[in-house]
Amino acid sequence: MKLANNTVLVTGGSSGIGLELSKTLVEKGNTVIICGRSEAKLNAAQKAIPQLITYSCNLANANECAQLAQWVMHNYPTLNVLINNAAMVNRIDYLNDENALELAQLEYNTNLLAPIRLIRLLYPLLKANNSATIVNVTTGLVYAPKAEYPFYNSTKAGLHSFTQTLRMKIPKHINVHEVFFPVVDTPWHDGKPPKIAISAQEAVHKMLKGLQNNQTEIRIKGVKALYWISRIAPNFAIKLINRME
């Protein structure tokens, strides 16, 4: 993937990895559109990075996904890079939380169905433009799930599987990449990131390096080791992940 002179849509681009990624892409000379649910966060992001183009929507809502796609196709027909970064997680006791099923639906709609929808809706645009690229962001938990994230693990595992099949079917001139992040120090951790967390800056740097080198599956830092451990000793990998604080 070339890293300059693209028109890029970054979902979940108003904070954390998404914001750091959007900032870096702007600095490299790209037109960057970000979307998110919080208008306040979008406004703050644009204030910090005036070149950003923002769009407020709830990706868990199918109609709002469609409206986003139509808006992009009408206003930014040169879009050639889609980065499905937006995600949410609920730390719950699945069997005892009375809102578990409602939360599950919200996570699946946001983390799995939204990327699938956006790829399908924006496919005609991507197919028509040069250097078209789709980037799906997942996690090392694809290989070893964490018990306190009962839905997040499987939404990302589902996106991983979908990405593999998409790569088999999509025209060869459209690049399909997957980025597997480890624990990253973002607002997700409420100011208390685990000791093994890497910075958003490092995460984005390694992601872009992998994209530039045309890696289809980009495993960042500890995910590389976790991948091999999960293949050799899957039960040990799961125990290892669930011991981590």
XYZ file of C-alpha atoms in Angstrom:
245
model
C 0.000 0.000 0.000
C 1.244 3.470 -0.831
C 1.028 5.731 2.210
C 0.457 9.097 0.509
C -2.075 10.759 -1.801
C -4.975 8.503 -0.819
C -8.532 9.304 0.178
C -9.068 7.341 3.382
C -12.056 6.556 5.575
C -11.088 5.581 9.145
C -13.967 4.333 11.270
C -13.587 5.042 14.975
C -11.079 7.736 14.112
C -11.844 10.216 16.876
C -9.786 8.625 19.679
C -7.154 6.041 20.518
C -5.462 4.149 17.689
C -7.892 5.585 15.150
C -7.015 9.174 15.994
C -3.265 8.501 16.022
C -3.586 6.710 12.687
C -5.637 9.538 11.186
C -3.125 12.124 12.372
C -0.233 10.195 10.823
C -2.070 9.704 7.536
C -2.835 13.428 7.322
C 0.844 14.193 7.926
C 1.732 11.886 5.032
C -0.433 13.874 2.626
C -3.681 11.914 2.563
C -7.270 13.151 2.579
C -8.654 11.559 5.760
C -12.298 11.145 6.722
C -13.108 9.915 10.216
C -16.430 8.796 11.627
C -17.641 8.107 15.145
C -20.667 8.246 17.418
C -19.569 11.192 19.563
C -19.813 14.614 17.928
C -17.847 16.062 20.857
C -14.924 13.689 20.191
C -15.105 14.343 16.452
C -15.041 18.102 17.046
C -12.091 17.747 19.416
C -10.232 15.648 16.855
C -10.852 18.201 14.124
C -9.761 21.021 16.412
C -6.481 19.188 17.048
C -6.072 18.188 13.377
C -7.923 20.790 11.241
C -7.382 18.843 7.996
C -9.603 15.991 9.191
C -13.040 15.568 7.631
C -15.586 14.293 10.151
C -18.907 12.484 9.947
C -21.059 11.574 12.937
C -22.864 8.240 12.838
C -23.623 5.099 14.807
C -22.136 2.205 12.848
C -24.236 -0.283 14.827
C -27.239 1.071 12.908
C -27.591 -0.375 9.395
C -29.360 2.732 8.068
C -26.635 5.033 9.364
C -23.991 2.814 7.744
C -25.835 3.183 4.445
C -26.107 6.957 4.883
C -22.373 7.193 5.586
C -21.574 5.210 2.449
C -23.861 7.367 0.300
C -22.329 10.551 1.738
C -18.810 9.330 1.018
C -19.675 8.212 -2.515
C -21.291 11.576 -3.269
C -18.691 13.837 -1.660
C -15.451 11.831 -1.908
C -15.626 9.681 -5.043
C -11.829 9.271 -4.981
C -12.026 7.131 -1.820
C -9.586 4.276 -2.242
C -8.767 3.180 1.326
C -11.239 1.875 3.904
C -9.890 1.192 7.403
C -12.404 -0.633 9.594
C -11.038 0.325 13.001
C -14.158 1.087 15.075
C -14.929 -1.388 17.847
C -16.450 -1.613 21.279
C -16.124 -4.051 24.167
C -18.146 -4.928 27.238
C -16.485 -6.544 30.241
C -19.351 -8.527 31.704
C -20.371 -11.776 33.347
C -22.351 -13.151 30.423
C -24.380 -15.663 32.421
C -25.481 -13.226 35.117
C -25.723 -9.809 33.453
C -29.379 -9.106 32.644
C -28.352 -6.866 29.717
C -26.037 -9.457 28.169
C -28.047 -10.142 25.022
C -28.625 -6.474 24.301
C -24.911 -5.764 24.737
C -24.031 -8.725 22.528
C -26.193 -7.376 19.721
C -24.582 -3.960 19.995
C -21.053 -5.408 19.883
C -21.782 -7.705 16.945
C -23.399 -4.878 14.999
C -20.465 -2.537 15.649
C -17.477 -4.863 15.468
C -18.532 -7.355 12.813
C -21.584 -6.344 10.811
C -20.539 -2.703 10.328
C -17.255 -3.600 8.575
C -19.078 -6.168 6.434
C -21.717 -3.586 5.505
C -19.244 -0.823 4.717
C -17.119 -3.058 2.519
C -20.187 -4.132 0.555
C -21.605 -0.612 0.281
C -18.316 1.031 -0.701
C -17.137 -1.793 -2.955
C -18.285 -0.120 -6.195
C -16.211 2.948 -5.313
C -13.149 0.978 -4.240
C -13.341 -1.195 -7.347
C -13.290 1.877 -9.565
C -10.294 3.607 -7.944
C -6.572 2.965 -8.166
C -4.548 1.540 -5.260
C -7.746 0.386 -3.538
C -7.148 -1.037 -0.081
C -9.288 -2.499 2.698
C -7.808 -2.767 6.186
C -9.667 -4.675 8.885
C -8.421 -4.185 12.437
C -8.589 -7.204 14.733
C -6.630 -8.429 17.756
C -4.398 -11.147 19.122
C -7.480 -12.394 20.975
C -8.473 -13.976 17.659
C -5.981 -16.694 18.620
C -6.697 -16.933 22.349
C -9.916 -15.446 23.798
C -10.104 -13.546 27.073
C -12.956 -14.666 29.328
C -13.977 -11.197 30.499
C -14.716 -10.164 26.885
C -17.381 -12.766 25.998
C -18.496 -11.061 22.769
C -15.471 -9.040 21.658
C -13.330 -12.149 21.086
C -15.839 -13.764 18.763
C -16.666 -10.558 16.860
C -12.995 -10.171 16.004
C -12.576 -13.882 15.260
C -15.549 -13.556 12.905
C -13.983 -10.518 11.221
C -10.703 -12.440 10.869
C -12.462 -15.324 9.110
C -14.458 -12.937 6.922
C -11.274 -11.107 5.931
C -9.679 -14.372 4.827
C -12.620 -15.287 2.608
C -12.905 -11.734 1.275
C -9.281 -11.889 0.175
C -10.062 -15.050 -1.811
C -13.010 -13.526 -3.656
C -12.236 -9.846 -4.186
C -10.575 -8.652 -7.437
C -6.787 -8.874 -7.219
C -6.284 -5.140 -7.697
C -7.971 -4.470 -4.327
C -5.590 -5.162 -1.458
C -7.068 -6.686 1.712
C -5.047 -6.414 4.917
C -5.689 -7.413 8.507
C -3.940 -5.813 11.483
C -3.795 -7.778 14.738
C -3.135 -5.391 17.609
C -1.822 -6.381 21.040
C -2.794 -4.421 24.155
C -2.437 -0.718 23.309
C -2.479 2.213 25.722
C -5.712 3.958 24.696
C -8.702 5.520 26.507
C -10.237 2.033 26.439
C -8.244 1.246 29.589
C -9.490 4.297 31.532
C -5.970 5.444 32.358
C -4.949 2.031 33.751
C -3.362 0.144 30.858
C -1.695 -3.221 31.523
C 2.076 -3.172 31.894
C 2.498 -4.936 28.546
C 0.574 -2.232 26.643
C 2.386 -0.469 23.824
C 1.766 3.148 22.853
C -0.681 4.118 20.116
C 2.236 5.763 18.301
C 4.201 2.502 18.219
C 1.136 0.519 17.196
C 0.409 2.845 14.267
C 4.061 2.976 13.194
C 4.253 -0.823 12.983
C 0.875 -1.020 11.258
C 1.898 1.419 8.534
C 5.243 -0.299 8.082
C 3.401 -3.578 7.509
C 1.014 -1.945 5.031
C 3.878 -0.335 3.167
C 5.524 -3.767 2.901
C 2.239 -5.227 1.570
C 1.842 -7.733 4.413
C -1.605 -9.265 4.245
C -1.646 -10.207 7.959
C 0.182 -7.730 10.177
C 0.774 -9.091 13.671
C 2.017 -6.377 16.005
C 4.559 -7.038 18.792
C 3.316 -9.736 21.199
C 0.708 -11.027 18.757
C 3.512 -12.643 16.751
C 4.472 -14.857 19.687
C 0.843 -15.495 20.655
C 0.084 -16.706 17.122
C 2.771 -19.392 17.294
C 1.972 -20.386 20.877
C -1.698 -20.807 19.942
C -0.755 -23.137 17.104
C 1.638 -25.246 19.161
C -0.129 -25.205 22.547
C -3.602 -23.625 22.225
C -4.715 -24.330 25.786
C -1.547 -22.777 27.168
C -2.115 -19.674 25.001
C -5.611 -19.253 26.456
C -4.331 -19.663 30.002
C -1.554 -17.160 29.320
C -3.965 -14.508 28.011
C -6.362 -14.952 30.919
C -3.613 -14.583 33.531
C -2.701 -11.165 32.259
C -3.977 -8.178 34.200
